[in-house]
Amino acid sequence: MSNRRTFAIISHPDAGKTTLTEKLLLQGGAIHLAGEVKARGQQRRARSDWMKIEQQRGISVTSSVMTFERANENGEIVTFNLLDTPGHEDFSEDTYRTLTAVDSAVMVIDAAKGIEPQTRKLFEVCRLRSVPIITFVNKVDREGRDPFETLDEVADMLALDVSPQGWPIGMGGQFEGILDFASGEVSRPEGPSKEFLGTREANPTIPEEFAEEAELAQVGYPEFDEEAYRNGDLTPVYFGSALKNFGVTELIEAIAKHAPPPRPQPAGEEQIEPDHGEVTGFIFKVQANMDPNHRDRIAFMRQVSGTFKRGMKLTPSGLGKPIAIHSPILFFAQDREIADTAEAGDIIGIPNHGTLRVGDTLSEKDQVRFTGLPNFAPEILRRVQLKDPTKTKQLRKALDDLSEEGVIQVFYPEIGAQHIVGVVGQLQLDVLVSRLSAEYKVEAALEAAPFATARWLKGDAKAMAEFESFNRANLAKDRDGDLVFMAKSPWDVNYQVEKNPELAFSATKER
Ligand code: G4P
């Protein structure tokens, strides 16, 4: 049984993801001082204009990987691979792809605010991919909402059973600790020692209201059932405070104990199991120019099967010939390290010069093709207007690069010379303009495009050619040369769908 736990934290900005990440890393001994994650973040942010956007807006645009280890209750070492997801809704596409690379997720909810629409969307993606969720209700040390209300909301939204694993005593100003249902112990925020408070009959210092509530919660909700959790039918709920490092141990122990080890991944009709007889993996993220002085480009591979050894030759599906992986990177919280070996469930960074693209499968035998990494139809489309027309070539290169990275999608209209970029959220456009200038020395402006959305077209050659001849003004090719219908409105899409039953208009495209 694998000791890897590869997971992501999903939350609304400000719910406490950064604080919780830091406390998880502290528990794993990966960092030694609270504040290191933030401090590192700031160093990183200072590096380029692109990072400046993060700084100005106080958000995290890039997602990264953090690996740490910790012994479980039997003293065995568990390796945790925590994939950070950008908290900003404009980066949902990036987030979606990150979620394809994890086996489980922790959903962080701000006790005072409940579930926000953003988290709801992320949850739906988890659902779609049957990623099981552990819920962490954070900030119980603040004036919070009624915990029952929060539980009901989680149950309603997720349409699944919730199973509280403990209960906060006196939320808000009167916060005193958390009763752990399994052990019956109450842990208090002060110090590491757990203090048993017991039942109200035995201990009259427990406020009456709390004792009643805790009892109601314990009998009113289903017991934890690991199978139901792993099937995505139930979420265990932990209460805590990331800031006070409280309830975090319980959370990490739950991940070690219950979260699924590396899962099989879909490859067409097949499922590739972790013990499949060769190394396989897929690229879910490419990050270029992390250091503008070196033009480095790192592809993040989720390993699906086998034991990877440094120097090994793997064939990327997009390239068709093997490449030797000499400097694979493992991302320990404090540092990057060269990886000598890696197992199924691990994430390794592969430095490259553009040979690896999001959606590529890497394997020893070049027979597997992983599926399920979609592009999403853009919700905002803009024309790119060059300020200096002699820079056309550089612009095309930059747009191709950035679309490979997944920052934007690019469309080349069949008529007219102006490139069109598509994004899911506004912030991606700011990142685009800023990176064009900082990394490619291309000054560009974005102007309104006469289109509202795009659909990938599929059908037999004759039907496609016919459609193409009539609709050239509304057609473009994407980065791969695939035909895309540029629609003026959702109505326009529906109209064409009805008029052309022999064609498929798709809002997503497999990468
Ligand atoms: P994010 O990554 O999800 O965006 O959230 P982050 O951890 O940055 O936390 C957002 C704010 O909430 C921070 O306050 C943080 O200190 C606070 N916070 C996180 N967890 C808890 C908790 O359990 N209890 C309480 N009371 N607060 C919590 P800030 O004022 O925005 O930043 P800072 O000045 O504390 O750095």
Short mmCIF file of N, CA and C and ligand atoms in Angstrom, two decimals, residues 11-20 38 138-142 240-244, ligand 1:
data_model
loop_
_atom_site.label_atom_id
_atom_site.label_comp_id
_atom_site.label_asym_id
_atom_site.label_seq_id
_atom_site.Cartn_x
_atom_site.Cartn_y
_atom_site.Cartn_z
N SER A 11 -10.37 26.51 -1.48
CA SER A 11 -11.02 27.45 -0.58
C SER A 11 -11.27 28.76 -1.30
N HIS A 12 -12.05 29.58 -0.67
CA HIS A 12 -12.24 30.94 -1.14
C HIS A 12 -11.06 31.76 -0.65
N PRO A 13 -10.61 32.78 -1.44
CA PRO A 13 -9.53 33.62 -0.93
C PRO A 13 -9.89 34.14 0.47
N ASP A 14 -8.90 34.13 1.35
CA ASP A 14 -9.09 34.68 2.70
C ASP A 14 -9.67 33.69 3.70
N ALA A 15 -10.01 32.50 3.26
CA ALA A 15 -10.56 31.52 4.20
C ALA A 15 -9.48 30.96 5.11
N GLY A 16 -8.21 31.14 4.69
CA GLY A 16 -7.11 30.70 5.55
C GLY A 16 -6.25 29.61 4.95
N LYS A 17 -6.26 29.50 3.64
CA LYS A 17 -5.49 28.43 2.99
C LYS A 17 -3.99 28.56 3.24
N THR A 18 -3.48 29.78 3.09
CA THR A 18 -2.05 30.00 3.29
C THR A 18 -1.65 29.66 4.72
N THR A 19 -2.45 30.14 5.66
CA THR A 19 -2.16 29.88 7.07
C THR A 19 -2.20 28.38 7.36
N LEU A 20 -3.18 27.71 6.82
CA LEU A 20 -3.31 26.28 7.05
C LEU A 20 -2.15 25.51 6.40
N LYS A 38 4.88 32.63 3.85
CA LYS A 38 4.57 33.98 3.39
C LYS A 38 5.84 34.69 2.93
N ASN A 138 -12.63 26.52 9.33
CA ASN A 138 -11.55 27.30 9.93
C ASN A 138 -12.08 28.52 10.70
N LYS A 139 -11.20 29.11 11.47
CA LYS A 139 -11.47 30.36 12.20
C LYS A 139 -12.58 30.21 13.24
N VAL A 140 -12.65 29.04 13.89
CA VAL A 140 -13.67 28.91 14.92
C VAL A 140 -13.35 29.76 16.15
N ASP A 141 -12.13 30.32 16.15
CA ASP A 141 -11.78 31.22 17.26
C ASP A 141 -12.41 32.60 17.07
N ARG A 142 -13.05 32.79 15.92
CA ARG A 142 -13.71 34.08 15.67
C ARG A 142 -15.19 33.96 15.92
N GLY A 240 -11.58 23.90 13.44
CA GLY A 240 -10.28 24.29 13.96
C GLY A 240 -9.94 25.73 13.66
N SER A 241 -8.73 26.07 14.02
CA SER A 241 -8.22 27.41 13.76
C SER A 241 -6.80 27.27 13.25
N ALA A 242 -6.62 27.59 11.99
CA ALA A 242 -5.28 27.48 11.40
C ALA A 242 -4.35 28.46 12.11
N LEU A 243 -4.87 29.64 12.38
CA LEU A 243 -4.06 30.68 13.00
C LEU A 243 -3.51 30.22 14.36
N LYS A 244 -4.36 29.59 15.15
CA LYS A 244 -3.92 29.15 16.47
C LYS A 244 -3.35 27.74 16.44
P1 G4P B 1 -5.99 32.60 2.08
O1 G4P B 1 -4.66 32.00 1.82
O2 G4P B 1 -7.09 31.58 2.03
O3 G4P B 1 -6.30 33.78 1.24
O4 G4P B 1 -6.03 33.11 3.58
P2 G4P B 1 -4.86 33.48 4.61
O5 G4P B 1 -4.24 32.25 5.16
O6 G4P B 1 -3.98 34.50 4.02
O7 G4P B 1 -5.74 34.10 5.76
C1 G4P B 1 -6.55 35.24 5.56
C2 G4P B 1 -6.66 36.00 6.87
O8 G4P B 1 -7.34 35.19 7.83
C3 G4P B 1 -5.33 36.37 7.49
O9 G4P B 1 -5.52 37.58 8.16
C4 G4P B 1 -5.12 35.27 8.50
O10 G4P B 1 -4.27 35.63 9.56
C5 G4P B 1 -6.53 35.03 8.99
N1 G4P B 1 -6.74 33.68 9.53
C6 G4P B 1 -6.42 32.49 8.98
N2 G4P B 1 -6.79 31.47 9.76
C7 G4P B 1 -7.37 32.01 10.85
C8 G4P B 1 -7.95 31.46 12.04
O11 G4P B 1 -8.02 30.27 12.25
N3 G4P B 1 -8.46 32.35 12.94
C9 G4P B 1 -8.41 33.70 12.75
N4 G4P B 1 -8.92 34.48 13.67
N5 G4P B 1 -7.86 34.25 11.63
C10 G4P B 1 -7.34 33.42 10.71
P3 G4P B 1 -5.03 38.97 7.60
O12 G4P B 1 -5.33 39.97 8.62
O13 G4P B 1 -5.57 39.16 6.22
O14 G4P B 1 -3.50 38.74 7.40
P4 G4P B 1 -2.36 38.83 8.51
O15 G4P B 1 -2.26 40.27 8.80
O16 G4P B 1 -2.82 38.02 9.68
O17 G4P B 1 -1.19 38.26 7.85
#
